[in-house]
CSV table of C-alpha atoms in Angstrom, one decimal:
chain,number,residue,atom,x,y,z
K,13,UNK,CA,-13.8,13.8,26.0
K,14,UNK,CA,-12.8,17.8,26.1
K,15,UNK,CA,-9.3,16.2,24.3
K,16,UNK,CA,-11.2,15.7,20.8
K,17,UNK,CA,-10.6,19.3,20.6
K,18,UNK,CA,-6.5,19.3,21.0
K,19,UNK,CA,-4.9,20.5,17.8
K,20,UNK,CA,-2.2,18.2,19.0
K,21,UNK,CA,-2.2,14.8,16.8
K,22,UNK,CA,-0.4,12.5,19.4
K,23,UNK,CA,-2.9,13.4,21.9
K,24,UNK,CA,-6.0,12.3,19.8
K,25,UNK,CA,-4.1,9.5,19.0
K,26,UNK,CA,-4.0,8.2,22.5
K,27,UNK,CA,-7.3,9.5,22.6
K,28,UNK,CA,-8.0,7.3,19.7
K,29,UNK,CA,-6.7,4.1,22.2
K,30,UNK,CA,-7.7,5.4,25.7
K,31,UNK,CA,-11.4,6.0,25.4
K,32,UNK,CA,-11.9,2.2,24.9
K,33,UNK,CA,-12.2,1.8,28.1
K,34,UNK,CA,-15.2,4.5,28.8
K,35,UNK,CA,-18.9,3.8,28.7
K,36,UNK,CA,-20.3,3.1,25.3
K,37,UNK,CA,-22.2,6.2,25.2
K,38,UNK,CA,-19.2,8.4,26.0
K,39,UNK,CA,-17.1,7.0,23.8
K,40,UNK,CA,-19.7,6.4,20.3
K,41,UNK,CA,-19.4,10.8,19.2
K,42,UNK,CA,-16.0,11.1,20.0
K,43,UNK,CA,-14.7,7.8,18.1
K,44,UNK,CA,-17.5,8.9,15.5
K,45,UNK,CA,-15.8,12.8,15.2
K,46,UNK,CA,-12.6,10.9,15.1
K,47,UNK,CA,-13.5,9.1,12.4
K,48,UNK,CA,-14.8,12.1,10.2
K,49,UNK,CA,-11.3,13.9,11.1
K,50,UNK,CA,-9.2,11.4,10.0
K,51,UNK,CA,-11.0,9.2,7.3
K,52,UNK,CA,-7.9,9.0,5.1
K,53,UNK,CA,-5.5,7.8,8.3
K,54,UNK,CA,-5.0,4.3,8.2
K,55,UNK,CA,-3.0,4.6,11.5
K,56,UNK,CA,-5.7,6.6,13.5
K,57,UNK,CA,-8.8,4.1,12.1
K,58,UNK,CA,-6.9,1.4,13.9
K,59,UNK,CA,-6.5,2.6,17.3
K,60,UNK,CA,-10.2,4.3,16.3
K,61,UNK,CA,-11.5,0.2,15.8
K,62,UNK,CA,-9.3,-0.9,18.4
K,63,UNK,CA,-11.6,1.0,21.1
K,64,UNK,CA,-15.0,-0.2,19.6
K,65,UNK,CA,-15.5,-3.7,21.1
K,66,UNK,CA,-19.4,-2.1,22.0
K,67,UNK,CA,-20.8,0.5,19.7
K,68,UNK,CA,-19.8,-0.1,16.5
K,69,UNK,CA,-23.0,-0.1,15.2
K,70,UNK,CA,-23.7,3.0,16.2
K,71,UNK,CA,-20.9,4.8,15.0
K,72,UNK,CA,-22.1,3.4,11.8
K,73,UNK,CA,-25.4,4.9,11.7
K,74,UNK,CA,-23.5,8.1,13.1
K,75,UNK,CA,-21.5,8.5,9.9
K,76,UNK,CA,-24.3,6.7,7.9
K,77,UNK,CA,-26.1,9.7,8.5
K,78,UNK,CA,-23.9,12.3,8.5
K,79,UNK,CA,-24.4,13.9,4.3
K,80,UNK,CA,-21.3,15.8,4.7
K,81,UNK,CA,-19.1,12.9,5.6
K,82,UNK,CA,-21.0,10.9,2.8
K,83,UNK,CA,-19.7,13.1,0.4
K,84,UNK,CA,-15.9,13.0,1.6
K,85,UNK,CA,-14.0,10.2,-0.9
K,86,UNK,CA,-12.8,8.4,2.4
K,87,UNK,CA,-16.3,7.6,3.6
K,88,UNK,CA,-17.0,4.2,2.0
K,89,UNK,CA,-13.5,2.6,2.7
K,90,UNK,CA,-14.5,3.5,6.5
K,91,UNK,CA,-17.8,2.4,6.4
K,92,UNK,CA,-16.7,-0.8,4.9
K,93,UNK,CA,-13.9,-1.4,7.8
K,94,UNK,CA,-16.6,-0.4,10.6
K,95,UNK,CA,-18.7,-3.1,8.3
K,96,UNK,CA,-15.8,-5.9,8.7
K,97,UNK,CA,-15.7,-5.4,12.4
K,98,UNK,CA,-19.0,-5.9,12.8
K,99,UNK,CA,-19.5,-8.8,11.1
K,100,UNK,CA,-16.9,-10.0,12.7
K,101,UNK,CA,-18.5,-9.5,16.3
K,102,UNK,CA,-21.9,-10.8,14.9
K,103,UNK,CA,-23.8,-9.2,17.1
K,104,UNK,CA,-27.4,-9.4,15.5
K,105,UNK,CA,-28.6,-5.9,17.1
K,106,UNK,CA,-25.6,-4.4,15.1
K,107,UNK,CA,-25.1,-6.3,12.1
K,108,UNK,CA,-29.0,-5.2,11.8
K,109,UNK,CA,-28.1,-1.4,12.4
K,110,UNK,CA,-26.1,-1.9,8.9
K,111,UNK,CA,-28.7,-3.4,6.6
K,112,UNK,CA,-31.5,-0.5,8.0
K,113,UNK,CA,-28.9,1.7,6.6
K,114,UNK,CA,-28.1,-0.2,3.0
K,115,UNK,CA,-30.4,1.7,1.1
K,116,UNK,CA,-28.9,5.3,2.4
K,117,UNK,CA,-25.6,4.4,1.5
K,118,UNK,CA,-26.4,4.7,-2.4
K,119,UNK,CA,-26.0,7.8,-2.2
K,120,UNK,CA,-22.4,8.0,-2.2
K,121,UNK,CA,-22.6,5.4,-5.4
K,122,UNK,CA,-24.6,2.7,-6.5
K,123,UNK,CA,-22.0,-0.4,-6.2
K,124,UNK,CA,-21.9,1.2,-2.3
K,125,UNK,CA,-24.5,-1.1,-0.5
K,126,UNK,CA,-22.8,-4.4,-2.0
K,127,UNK,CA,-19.1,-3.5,-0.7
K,128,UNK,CA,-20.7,-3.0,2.2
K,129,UNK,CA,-22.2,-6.6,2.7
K,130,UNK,CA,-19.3,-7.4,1.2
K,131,UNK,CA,-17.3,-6.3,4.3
K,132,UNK,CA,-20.1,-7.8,6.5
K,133,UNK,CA,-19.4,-11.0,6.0
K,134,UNK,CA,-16.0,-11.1,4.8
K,135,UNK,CA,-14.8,-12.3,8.4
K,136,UNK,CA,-16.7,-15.5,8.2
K,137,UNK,CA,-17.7,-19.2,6.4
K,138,UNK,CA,-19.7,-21.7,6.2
K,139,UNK,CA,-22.6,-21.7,9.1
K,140,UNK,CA,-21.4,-18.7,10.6
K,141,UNK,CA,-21.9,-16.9,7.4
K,142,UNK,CA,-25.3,-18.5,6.4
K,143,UNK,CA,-26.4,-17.0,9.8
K,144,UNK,CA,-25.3,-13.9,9.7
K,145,UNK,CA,-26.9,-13.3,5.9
K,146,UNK,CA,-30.0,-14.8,7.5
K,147,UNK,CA,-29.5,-12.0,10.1
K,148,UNK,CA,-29.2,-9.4,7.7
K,149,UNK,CA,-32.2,-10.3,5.8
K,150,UNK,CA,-32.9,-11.5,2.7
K,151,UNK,CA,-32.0,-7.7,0.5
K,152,UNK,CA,-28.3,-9.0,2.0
K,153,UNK,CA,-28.5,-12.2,0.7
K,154,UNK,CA,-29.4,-10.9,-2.8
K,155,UNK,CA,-27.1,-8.5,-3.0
K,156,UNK,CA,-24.0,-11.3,-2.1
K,157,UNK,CA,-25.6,-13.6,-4.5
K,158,UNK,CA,-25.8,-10.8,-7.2
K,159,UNK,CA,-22.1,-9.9,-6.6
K,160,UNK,CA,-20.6,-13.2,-6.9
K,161,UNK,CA,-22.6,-14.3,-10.0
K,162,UNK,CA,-20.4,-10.8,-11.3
K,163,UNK,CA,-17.2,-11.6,-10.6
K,164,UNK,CA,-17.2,-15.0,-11.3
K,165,UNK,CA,-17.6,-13.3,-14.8
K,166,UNK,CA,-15.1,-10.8,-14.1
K,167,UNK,CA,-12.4,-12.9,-13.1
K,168,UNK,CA,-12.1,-15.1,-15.6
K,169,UNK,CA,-12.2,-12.3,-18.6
K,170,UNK,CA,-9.1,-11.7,-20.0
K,171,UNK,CA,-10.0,-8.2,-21.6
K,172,UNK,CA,-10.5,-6.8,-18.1
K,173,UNK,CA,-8.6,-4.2,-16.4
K,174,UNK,CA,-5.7,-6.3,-14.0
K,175,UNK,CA,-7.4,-4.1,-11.0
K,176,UNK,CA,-11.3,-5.2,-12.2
K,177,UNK,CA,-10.3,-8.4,-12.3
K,178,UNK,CA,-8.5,-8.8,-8.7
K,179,UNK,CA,-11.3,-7.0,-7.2
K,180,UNK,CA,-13.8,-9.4,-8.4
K,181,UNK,CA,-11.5,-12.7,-7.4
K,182,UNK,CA,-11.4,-11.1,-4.1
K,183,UNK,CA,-14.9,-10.8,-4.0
K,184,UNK,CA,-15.2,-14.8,-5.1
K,185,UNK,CA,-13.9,-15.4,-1.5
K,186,UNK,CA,-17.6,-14.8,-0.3
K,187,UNK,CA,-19.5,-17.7,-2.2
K,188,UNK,CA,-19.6,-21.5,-1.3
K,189,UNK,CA,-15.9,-22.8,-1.8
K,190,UNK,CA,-18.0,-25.4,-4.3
K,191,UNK,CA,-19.4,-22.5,-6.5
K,192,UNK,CA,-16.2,-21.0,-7.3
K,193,UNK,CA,-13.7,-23.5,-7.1
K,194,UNK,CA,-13.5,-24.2,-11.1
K,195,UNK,CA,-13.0,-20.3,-11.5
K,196,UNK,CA,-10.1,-20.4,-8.8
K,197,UNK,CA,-8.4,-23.3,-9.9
K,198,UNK,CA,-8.8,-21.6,-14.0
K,199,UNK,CA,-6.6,-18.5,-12.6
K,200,UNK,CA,-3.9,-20.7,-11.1
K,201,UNK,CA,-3.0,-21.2,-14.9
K,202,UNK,CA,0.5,-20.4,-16.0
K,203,UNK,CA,-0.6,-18.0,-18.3
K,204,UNK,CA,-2.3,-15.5,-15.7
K,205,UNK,CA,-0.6,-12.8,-15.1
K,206,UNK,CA,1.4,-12.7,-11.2
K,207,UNK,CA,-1.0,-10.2,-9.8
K,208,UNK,CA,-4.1,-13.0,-10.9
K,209,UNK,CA,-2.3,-16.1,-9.6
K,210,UNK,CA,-1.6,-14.3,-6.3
K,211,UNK,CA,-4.8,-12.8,-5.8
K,212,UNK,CA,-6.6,-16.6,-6.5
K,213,UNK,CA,-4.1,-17.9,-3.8
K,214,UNK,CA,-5.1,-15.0,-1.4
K,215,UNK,CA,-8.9,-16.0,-1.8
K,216,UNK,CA,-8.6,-20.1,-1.8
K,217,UNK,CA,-6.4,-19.3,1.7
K,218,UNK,CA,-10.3,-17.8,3.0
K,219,UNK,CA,-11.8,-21.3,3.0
K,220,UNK,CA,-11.1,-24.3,5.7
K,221,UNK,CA,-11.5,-27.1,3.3
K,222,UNK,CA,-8.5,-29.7,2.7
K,223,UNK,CA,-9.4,-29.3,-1.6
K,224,UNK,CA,-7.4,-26.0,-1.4
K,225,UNK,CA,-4.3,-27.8,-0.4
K,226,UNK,CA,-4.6,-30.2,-3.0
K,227,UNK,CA,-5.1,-27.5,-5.3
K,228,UNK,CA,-2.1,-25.9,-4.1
K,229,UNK,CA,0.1,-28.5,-4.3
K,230,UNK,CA,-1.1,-30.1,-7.8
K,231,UNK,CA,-0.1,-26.2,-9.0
K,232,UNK,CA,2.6,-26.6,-7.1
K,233,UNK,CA,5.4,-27.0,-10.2
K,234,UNK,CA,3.9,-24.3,-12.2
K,235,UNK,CA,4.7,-21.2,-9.3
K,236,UNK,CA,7.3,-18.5,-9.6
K,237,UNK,CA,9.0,-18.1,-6.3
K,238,UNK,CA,7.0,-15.7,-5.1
K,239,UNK,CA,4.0,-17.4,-6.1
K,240,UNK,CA,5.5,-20.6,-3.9
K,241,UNK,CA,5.7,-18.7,-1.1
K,242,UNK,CA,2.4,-17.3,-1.3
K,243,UNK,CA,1.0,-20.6,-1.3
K,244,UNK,CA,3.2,-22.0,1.2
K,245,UNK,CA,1.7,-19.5,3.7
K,246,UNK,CA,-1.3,-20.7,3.0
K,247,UNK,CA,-0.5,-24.5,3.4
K,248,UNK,CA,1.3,-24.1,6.9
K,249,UNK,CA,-1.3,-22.1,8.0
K,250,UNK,CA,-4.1,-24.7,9.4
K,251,UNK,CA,-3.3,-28.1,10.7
K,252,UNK,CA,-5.0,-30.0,8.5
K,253,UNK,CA,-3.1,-28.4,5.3
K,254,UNK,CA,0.3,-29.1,7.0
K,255,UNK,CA,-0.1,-32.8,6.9
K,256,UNK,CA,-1.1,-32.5,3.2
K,257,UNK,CA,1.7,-31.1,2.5
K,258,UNK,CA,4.1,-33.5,4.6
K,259,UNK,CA,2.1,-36.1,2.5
K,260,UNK,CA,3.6,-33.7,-0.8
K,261,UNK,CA,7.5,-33.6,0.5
K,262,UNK,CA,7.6,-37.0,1.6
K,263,UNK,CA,6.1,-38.6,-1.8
K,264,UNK,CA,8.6,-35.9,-3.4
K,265,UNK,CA,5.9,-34.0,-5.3
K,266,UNK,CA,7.5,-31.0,-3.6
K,267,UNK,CA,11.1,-30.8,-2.9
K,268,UNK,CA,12.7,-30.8,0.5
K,269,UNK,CA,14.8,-27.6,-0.9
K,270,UNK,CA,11.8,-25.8,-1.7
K,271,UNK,CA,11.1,-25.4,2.1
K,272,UNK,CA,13.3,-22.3,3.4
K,273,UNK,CA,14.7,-23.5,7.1
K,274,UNK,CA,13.0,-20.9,8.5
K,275,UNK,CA,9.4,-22.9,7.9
K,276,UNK,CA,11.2,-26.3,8.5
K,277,UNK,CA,12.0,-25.0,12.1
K,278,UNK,CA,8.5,-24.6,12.3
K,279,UNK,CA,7.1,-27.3,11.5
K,280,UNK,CA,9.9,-29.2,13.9
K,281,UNK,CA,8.7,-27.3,16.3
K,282,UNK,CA,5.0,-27.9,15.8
K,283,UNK,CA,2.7,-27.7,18.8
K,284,UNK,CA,1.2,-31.0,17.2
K,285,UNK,CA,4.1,-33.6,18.7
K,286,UNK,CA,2.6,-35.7,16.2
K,287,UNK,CA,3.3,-32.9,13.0
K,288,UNK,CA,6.6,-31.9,15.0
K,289,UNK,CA,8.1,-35.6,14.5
K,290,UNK,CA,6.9,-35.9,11.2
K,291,UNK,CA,8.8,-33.0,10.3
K,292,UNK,CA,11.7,-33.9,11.6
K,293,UNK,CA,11.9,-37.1,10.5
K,294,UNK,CA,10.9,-36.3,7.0
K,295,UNK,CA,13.4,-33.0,7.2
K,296,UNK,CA,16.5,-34.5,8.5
K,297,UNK,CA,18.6,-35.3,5.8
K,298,UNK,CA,17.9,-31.9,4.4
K,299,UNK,CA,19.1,-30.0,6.7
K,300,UNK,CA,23.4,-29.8,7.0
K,301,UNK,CA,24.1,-30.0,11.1
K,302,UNK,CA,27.7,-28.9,10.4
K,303,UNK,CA,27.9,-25.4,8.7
K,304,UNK,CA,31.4,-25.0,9.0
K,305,UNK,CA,32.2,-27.8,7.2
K,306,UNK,CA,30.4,-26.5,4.5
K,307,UNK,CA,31.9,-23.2,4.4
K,308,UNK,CA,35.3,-24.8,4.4
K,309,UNK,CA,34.2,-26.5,1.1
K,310,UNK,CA,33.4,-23.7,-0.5
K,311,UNK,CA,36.8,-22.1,0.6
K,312,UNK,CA,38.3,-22.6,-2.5
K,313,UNK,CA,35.4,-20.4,-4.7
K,314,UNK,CA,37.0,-17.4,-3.1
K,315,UNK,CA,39.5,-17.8,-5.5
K,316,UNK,CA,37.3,-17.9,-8.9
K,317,UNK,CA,36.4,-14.7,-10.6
K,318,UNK,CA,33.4,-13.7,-10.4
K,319,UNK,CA,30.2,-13.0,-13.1
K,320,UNK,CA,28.0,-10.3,-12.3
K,321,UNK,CA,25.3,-11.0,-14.6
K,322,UNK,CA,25.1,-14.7,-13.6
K,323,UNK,CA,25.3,-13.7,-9.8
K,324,UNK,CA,22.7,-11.0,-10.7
K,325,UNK,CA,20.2,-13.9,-11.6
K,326,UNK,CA,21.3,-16.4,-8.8
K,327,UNK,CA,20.7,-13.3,-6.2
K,328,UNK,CA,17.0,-12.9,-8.0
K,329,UNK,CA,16.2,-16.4,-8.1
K,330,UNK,CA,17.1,-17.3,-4.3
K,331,UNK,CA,17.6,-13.9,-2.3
K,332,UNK,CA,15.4,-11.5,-3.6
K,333,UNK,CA,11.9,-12.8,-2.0
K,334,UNK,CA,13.7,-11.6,1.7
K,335,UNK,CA,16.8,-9.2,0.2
K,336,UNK,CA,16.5,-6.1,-2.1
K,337,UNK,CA,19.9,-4.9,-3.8
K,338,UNK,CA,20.0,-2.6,-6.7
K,339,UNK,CA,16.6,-2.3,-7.0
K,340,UNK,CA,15.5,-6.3,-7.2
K,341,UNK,CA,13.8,-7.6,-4.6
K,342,UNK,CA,12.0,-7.0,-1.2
K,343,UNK,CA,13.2,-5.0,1.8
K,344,UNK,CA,12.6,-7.7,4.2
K,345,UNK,CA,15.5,-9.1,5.3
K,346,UNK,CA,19.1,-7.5,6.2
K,347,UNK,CA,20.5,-4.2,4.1
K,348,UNK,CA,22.8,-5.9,2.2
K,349,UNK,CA,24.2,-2.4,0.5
K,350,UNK,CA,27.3,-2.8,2.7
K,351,UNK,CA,27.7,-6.3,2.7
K,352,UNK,CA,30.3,-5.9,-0.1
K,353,UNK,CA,32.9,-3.6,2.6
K,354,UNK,CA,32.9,-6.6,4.9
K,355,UNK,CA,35.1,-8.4,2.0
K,356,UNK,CA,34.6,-12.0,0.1
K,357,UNK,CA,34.9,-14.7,3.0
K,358,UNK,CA,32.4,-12.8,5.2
K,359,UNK,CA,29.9,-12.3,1.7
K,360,UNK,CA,30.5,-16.5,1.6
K,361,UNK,CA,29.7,-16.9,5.3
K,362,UNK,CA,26.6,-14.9,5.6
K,363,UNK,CA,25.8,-16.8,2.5
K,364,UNK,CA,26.0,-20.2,3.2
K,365,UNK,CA,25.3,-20.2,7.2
K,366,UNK,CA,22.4,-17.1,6.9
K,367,UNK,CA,21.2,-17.4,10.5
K,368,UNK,CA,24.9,-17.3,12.4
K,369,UNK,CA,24.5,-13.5,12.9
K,370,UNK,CA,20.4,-12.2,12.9
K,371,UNK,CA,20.1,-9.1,14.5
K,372,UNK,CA,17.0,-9.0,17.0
K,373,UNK,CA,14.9,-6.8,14.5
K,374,UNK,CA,15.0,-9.2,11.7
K,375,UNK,CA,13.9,-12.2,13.9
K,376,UNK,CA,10.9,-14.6,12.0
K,377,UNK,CA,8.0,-14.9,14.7
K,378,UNK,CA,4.9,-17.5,14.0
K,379,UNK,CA,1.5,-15.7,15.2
K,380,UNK,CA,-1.3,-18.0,15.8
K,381,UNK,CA,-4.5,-16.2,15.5
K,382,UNK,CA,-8.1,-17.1,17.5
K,383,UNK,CA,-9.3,-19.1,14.3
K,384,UNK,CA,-5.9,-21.6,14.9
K,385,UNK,CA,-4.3,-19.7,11.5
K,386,UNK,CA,-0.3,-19.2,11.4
K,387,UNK,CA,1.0,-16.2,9.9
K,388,UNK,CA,5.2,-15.8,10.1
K,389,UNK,CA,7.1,-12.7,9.5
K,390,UNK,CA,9.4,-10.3,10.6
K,391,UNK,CA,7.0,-7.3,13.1
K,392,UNK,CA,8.0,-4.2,11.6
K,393,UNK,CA,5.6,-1.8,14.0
K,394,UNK,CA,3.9,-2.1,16.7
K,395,UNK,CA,1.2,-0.4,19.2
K,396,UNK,CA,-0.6,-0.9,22.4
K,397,UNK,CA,-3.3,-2.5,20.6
K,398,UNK,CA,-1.7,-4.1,17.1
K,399,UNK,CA,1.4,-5.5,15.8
K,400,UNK,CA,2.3,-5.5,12.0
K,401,UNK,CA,3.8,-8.3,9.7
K,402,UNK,CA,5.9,-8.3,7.2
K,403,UNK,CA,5.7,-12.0,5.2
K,404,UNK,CA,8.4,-13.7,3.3
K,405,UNK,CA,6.8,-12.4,0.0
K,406,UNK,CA,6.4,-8.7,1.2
K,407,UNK,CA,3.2,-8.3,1.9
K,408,UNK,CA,2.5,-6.6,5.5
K,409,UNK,CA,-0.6,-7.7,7.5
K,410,UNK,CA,-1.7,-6.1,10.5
K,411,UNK,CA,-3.1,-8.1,13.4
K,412,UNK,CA,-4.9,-7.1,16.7
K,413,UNK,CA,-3.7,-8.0,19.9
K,414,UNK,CA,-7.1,-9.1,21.0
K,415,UNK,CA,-6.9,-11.5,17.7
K,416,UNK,CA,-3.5,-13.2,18.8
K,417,UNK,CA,-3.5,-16.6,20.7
K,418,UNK,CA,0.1,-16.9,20.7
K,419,UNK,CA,3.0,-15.4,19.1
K,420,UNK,CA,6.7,-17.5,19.2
């Protein structure tokens, strides 16, 4: 405990990871003081909530009551992650530690209390939900039920700030899927601008009910690239979804081609035996079993002169969700700066058979979370206690190891 006074950072930081393991009372001030000291370090706060399977809500009412941290700019975002964790836990003795402490929390600003309910419940639906607001009280249960009847306004108005409006489509994701299902389904609309459509697909992905892959998929025509992908992450990411959209590829509402191998490999290899030979069935004129043969037939292209511009907007439209290269695209995938010193027939071969040389680092794992959820990426970082992901669209999520049922 003495070590919370090191002026050396790595040795808080395995501070930060180590005192898990003490008693709850030893531990409570010194993840507390860690907390105040590094509010605005995303890094530390993990390891920090990584150590708090018991006493998180007393660290809240620690901070809760601590005026000076109030007043630092960082305090609500931490208040709102300790919040999340708790909620998550649902441990009525702490989950009733925050709501004493809602009407405190004001004074850092008046929207404070509802973010934090907000956060409370944001890790869980349907009955688990009901019984945690029934927990919290009824104050809780107002304030929820004040904040979505807001931002179903706010999401839908088109004079709104882009940042307003995400904010409150995020926030739709605590109400009944039935309550705000016409608003979602309204923002899938062509005309919304990529940051709405994305941010409507992040919140349908929050609730277990089949509609949202119908949704999805009647959209399905309408989405950009990006916005596919998105929504394919969703789709593959509970069982139930996954045979939906089988039902999608094999009626050809959705095209075989719009499937990138890597998620075809998935689903082939589907702990369901059931899914797995549906895939593979469905899947297997799709996919070429002789790559060679291909790049043979292509041989002859090295020969053709080449069109910037039109290889510009062939790069855009099929590499860029993985690849970035003069500044279009997403840094997920391979550097491909240098590509161009390797000369023509190895550009076509890394082309047209991606996957014959993937260096360990840019390897695609499946994670399967506690709730049965799939998320793939590529792990950019990881710690004792947490692993991050980077997604085929770019986004990065980060996932504790206690959280993981199995990662391939």
């Amino acid at each position: 405990i003495s070590l919370i006074k090191d002026n050396d950072l790595r040795v808080k930081y395995q501070l930060a990871y180590s005192i898990g393991e003490a008693h709850t009372t030893a531990k409570v001030p010194v993840l507390a003081t860690l907390l105040k000291q590094f509010s605005d370090d995303a890094y530390m706060q993990l390891a920090i909530l990584s150590s708090l399977s018991d006493g998180m809500g007393d660290v809240f009412t620690l901070l809760q009551s601590d005026d000076e941290f109030l007043s630092d700019r960082s305090a609500l975002p931490v208040l709102t992650s300790l919040a999340s964790q708790i909620g998550a836990a649902n441990r009525p003795s702490e989950v009733a530690l925050v709501v004493r402490s809602l009407e405190g929390l004001e004074s850092i600003r008046p929207e404070a209390p509802s973010q934090v309910v907000e956060a409370l419940v944001s890790q869980q639906q349907g009955e688990a939900r009901s019984a945690l607001l029934a927990a919290a009280g009824g104050g809780a249960t107002a304030l929820i039920d004040r904040l979505v009847t807001e931002s179903r306004a706010k999401a839908v108005n088109r004079a709104l700030e882009l940042e307003a409006r995400t904010d409150a489509i995020r926030s739709l994701g605590l109400a009944e899927f039935g309550i705000v299902k016409t608003e979602l389904i309204t923002l899938l609309d062509l005309k919304e601008p990529f940051e709405i459509q994305a941010s409507a697909i992040e919140t349908l992905a929050k609730f277990n009910d089949n509609a949202v892959a119908q949704i999805l998929i009647k959209q399905w025509p309408a989405f950009a690239p990006l916005l596919r992908a998105r929504a394919l992450e969703v789709l593959l990411a509970r069982e139930s979804s996954i045979n939906l959209i089988l039902d999608a590829v094999e009626g050809d509402n959705i095209s075989t081609g719009d499937i990138d191998p890597l998620r075809i490999q998935f689903l082939k290899k589907h702990p369901n035996q059931e899914v797995a030979d549906r895939a593979t069935r469905i899947f297997a004129k799709s996919m070429v079993s002789n790559r060679d043969e291909v790049v043979k037939t292509y041989q002859s292209s090295l020969n053709l002169t080449g069109n910037r511009v039109n290889g510009k907007a062939v790069f855009k439209k099929n590499c860029s969700s993985c690849h970035r290269l003069e500044d279009v695209g997403n840094s997920i995938g391979a550097d491909l700066n240098g590509i161009r010193n390797r000369g023509l027939p190895s550009v076509m071969l890394n082309i047209l058979d991606p996957n014959r040389e993937v260096k360990p680092k840019y390897l695609t794992y499946i994670v399967i979370d506690e709730d049965g959820r799939s998320t793939t990426g590529m792990i950019t970082s990881e710690s004792a206690n947490s692993l991050t992901l980077r997604r085929p669209d770019g986004t990065e999520t980060i996932m504790l190891r206690t959280d993981i049922q199995a990662m391939k």
